Amino acid sequence: MKLALDDTIAAIATAPGEAGLAVVRVSGPAALAVADRVFRGSAPLAGAAPSTLHHGWLTGAERVDEVVAAVFRAPRSYTREDVVEFSCHGGAMPARSALALLLAAGARLARPGEFTLRAFLHGRLDLVQAEAVAELIGARNESMQRAALARLGGQLSRELRGRLERLADLVAEVEARVDFAEDVGGIEVPADVIARIAALYGELRAQLGGAAWGRAMREGVPVVIVGQPNAGKSSLFNRLVGEDRAIVAAQPGTTRDRVSATIELHGALFTLSDTAGLRETADGVEALGIERAHAALEDSRVVVWVVDGSRPISDDDRAVAARLRGRRVLVAINKQDLGVVIDEQELRALCDEGVRVARTCARSGAGVPQALEDLALVAGFEQGETLLVERQAHTLGVACDALERAVRAASEGAPGEIVALELREGMAALEELLGVRVSDDLLERVFSRFCIGK
Ligand SMILES: Nc1nc2c(ncn2[C@@H]2O[C@H](COP(=O)(O)OP(=O)(O)OP(=O)(O)O)[C@@H](O)[C@H]2O)c(=O)[nH]1
Ligand SMILES: [Mg+2]
């Protein structure tokens, strides 16, 4: 990608099709001059005050549209360059004719994402924020929208910049010891510096943990339904997903395979999986199903644990509870219609703090709407949870691995030079993540995902 900033670019910024308006955008040093070649209003736009609107006509050999021109002057514009945005009539022709006029008047057709690229090159956005623009445009549910807006607002960038600064300090400290080895007592990395590297490493790892969550949000947060045979898992699964997908039968050990369905709750996607009841069994096929249930449990941070409320807690229940530690759990006390004998206090005590309890009758559907609300809360994206797009997760992973190697080397008493090398690699990755230092290739990859006109 040629990173020229000296030419003036133009593109249609709105989606094609019949609509009230279509917007054509011009940005660059000659934006006002180019616009004035085709715009006929009460006065030339070159003399317009910053951030003002002007009515007029776009005119070539003949008039092509009646428009409103919005004038933004550098640096107070999306790209930090002079920008004119023409609001044309919507539909197939007006914007296309307007664009043709602007190109004939000296603008170049913008490449996908080139307006945002310019905002990045002029320092208005870092790379994480620029990616958030694409994420926002592509957001398909409220959670994705919220996450993209948080990143656009710079939340993740600030965190990452803080960590990059701390890493730079650590590099400086380790290297200073190498440079003045005699003065500061040896070239090994002292324990307090190792501890600080390890702490930073831990934070980056935790942040990386959010990456899987980000992917899940686009594809569906995995939620596994577990419990003992016959507790009513399949019945509840069918109720939660709103259709009869899983086989329900009075006989324990009915479900063998994992059955999944995706639902939307408060704008986020959840992929629910019904699984085989967990118990010791001599039946080979059932045992395979139970293995699958365990595997599903491994993949899911969110669990719905279904218990039969009409029976007291059994040792098998306690065994299930032990497997749920560290996960977000919604306990569904099912079969409410049969009379509840289970000890809810004890049930809660078997779980981590923060567990939610729902009361359901999967047979009639009673309590299911509330269970869905509870599920959304249990699975809820915590504030401040970092959601990363693939590139960010990958680059953060590179930084993590480098810091992990640095901690290991330093702990084993490796010379400071070696530790510094690893730290520098981590720094380079964080810089790439933020776009402090990036190759043209990377920019090409990031911005080619954008639509034209953004
Ligand atoms: N009375 C009553 N019966 C229920 C309720 N939920 C499920 N059942 C019944 O309990 C039996 C087992 O239900 P399933 O949904 O197949 O239970 P499961 O947990 O999937 O069982 P496995 O697949 O064998 O592990 C069936 O006869 C259901 O009709 C409920 O809320 N009340
Ligand atoms: Mg079942």
PDB file of N, CA, C and O in Angstrom, residues 10 54 62 101 105 111-112 122 159 219 234 267 282 391 411:
ATOM      1  N   ALA A  10     -11.364  10.566  -2.768  1.00  0.00           N
ATOM      2  CA  ALA A  10     -12.822  10.699  -2.720  1.00  0.00           C
ATOM      3  C   ALA A  10     -13.455   9.319  -2.835  1.00  0.00           C
ATOM      4  O   ALA A  10     -12.885   8.420  -3.458  1.00  0.00           O
ATOM      5  N   HIS A  54     -23.320  23.911   3.784  1.00  0.00           N
ATOM      6  CA  HIS A  54     -23.578  24.834   2.679  1.00  0.00           C
ATOM      7  C   HIS A  54     -24.447  24.175   1.632  1.00  0.00           C
ATOM      8  O   HIS A  54     -24.121  23.086   1.146  1.00  0.00           O
ATOM      9  N   GLU A  62     -23.461  19.736 -16.845  1.00  0.00           N
ATOM     10  CA  GLU A  62     -24.805  20.119 -16.405  1.00  0.00           C
ATOM     11  C   GLU A  62     -24.930  19.824 -14.913  1.00  0.00           C
ATOM     12  O   GLU A  62     -24.052  19.188 -14.334  1.00  0.00           O
ATOM     13  N   LEU A 101     -17.719  13.401 -10.967  1.00  0.00           N
ATOM     14  CA  LEU A 101     -17.320  14.815 -11.105  1.00  0.00           C
ATOM     15  C   LEU A 101     -16.064  15.100 -10.283  1.00  0.00           C
ATOM     16  O   LEU A 101     -15.136  15.756 -10.754  1.00  0.00           O
ATOM     17  N   ALA A 105     -12.355  16.222 -11.324  1.00  0.00           N
ATOM     18  CA  ALA A 105     -11.840  17.509 -10.843  1.00  0.00           C
ATOM     19  C   ALA A 105     -10.513  17.367 -10.102  1.00  0.00           C
ATOM     20  O   ALA A 105      -9.992  18.338  -9.556  1.00  0.00           O
ATOM     21  N   ARG A 111      -9.058   4.021  -1.615  1.00  0.00           N
ATOM     22  CA  ARG A 111      -9.076   2.570  -1.431  1.00  0.00           C
ATOM     23  C   ARG A 111      -9.901   2.234  -0.180  1.00  0.00           C
ATOM     24  O   ARG A 111     -10.163   3.118   0.643  1.00  0.00           O
ATOM     25  N   PRO A 112     -10.272   0.951  -0.017  1.00  0.00           N
ATOM     26  CA  PRO A 112     -11.023   0.580   1.200  1.00  0.00           C
ATOM     27  C   PRO A 112     -10.272   1.030   2.455  1.00  0.00           C
ATOM     28  O   PRO A 112      -9.069   0.826   2.565  1.00  0.00           O
ATOM     29  N   HIS A 122      -2.202  10.148  10.601  1.00  0.00           N
ATOM     30  CA  HIS A 122      -2.099  11.482  11.192  1.00  0.00           C
ATOM     31  C   HIS A 122      -2.163  11.432  12.724  1.00  0.00           C
ATOM     32  O   HIS A 122      -2.213  12.466  13.373  1.00  0.00           O
ATOM     33  N   GLU A 159      -4.781   0.894  28.264  1.00  0.00           N
ATOM     34  CA  GLU A 159      -4.211  -0.223  29.037  1.00  0.00           C
ATOM     35  C   GLU A 159      -2.913  -0.707  28.408  1.00  0.00           C
ATOM     36  O   GLU A 159      -1.916  -0.910  29.084  1.00  0.00           O
ATOM     37  N   GLU A 219     -19.311 -15.704  17.491  1.00  0.00           N
ATOM     38  CA  GLU A 219     -19.785 -17.005  17.013  1.00  0.00           C
ATOM     39  C   GLU A 219     -20.809 -17.643  17.938  1.00  0.00           C
ATOM     40  O   GLU A 219     -21.469 -18.601  17.570  1.00  0.00           O
ATOM     41  N   SER A 234     -32.368 -32.294  29.002  1.00  0.00           N
ATOM     42  CA  SER A 234     -32.845 -32.185  27.618  1.00  0.00           C
ATOM     43  C   SER A 234     -34.158 -31.408  27.558  1.00  0.00           C
ATOM     44  O   SER A 234     -34.378 -30.604  26.657  1.00  0.00           O
ATOM     45  N   GLY A 267     -28.996  -9.440  22.640  1.00  0.00           N
ATOM     46  CA  GLY A 267     -28.064  -9.034  21.606  1.00  0.00           C
ATOM     47  C   GLY A 267     -26.787  -9.830  21.537  1.00  0.00           C
ATOM     48  O   GLY A 267     -25.965  -9.583  20.672  1.00  0.00           O
ATOM     49  N   ALA A 282     -21.851 -48.703  32.812  1.00  0.00           N
ATOM     50  CA  ALA A 282     -21.198 -49.834  32.161  1.00  0.00           C
ATOM     51  C   ALA A 282     -21.517 -49.826  30.667  1.00  0.00           C
ATOM     52  O   ALA A 282     -20.914 -50.547  29.893  1.00  0.00           O
ATOM     53  N   ARG A 391      -6.087 -10.361  14.974  1.00  0.00           N
ATOM     54  CA  ARG A 391      -4.734  -9.814  14.856  1.00  0.00           C
ATOM     55  C   ARG A 391      -4.210  -9.394  16.226  1.00  0.00           C
ATOM     56  O   ARG A 391      -3.073  -9.644  16.589  1.00  0.00           O
ATOM     57  N   SER A 411      14.883 -16.108  35.761  1.00  0.00           N
ATOM     58  CA  SER A 411      14.806 -16.930  36.967  1.00  0.00           C
ATOM     59  C   SER A 411      15.919 -17.970  36.999  1.00  0.00           C
ATOM     60  O   SER A 411      16.352 -18.397  38.058  1.00  0.00           O
TER      61      SER A 411
END
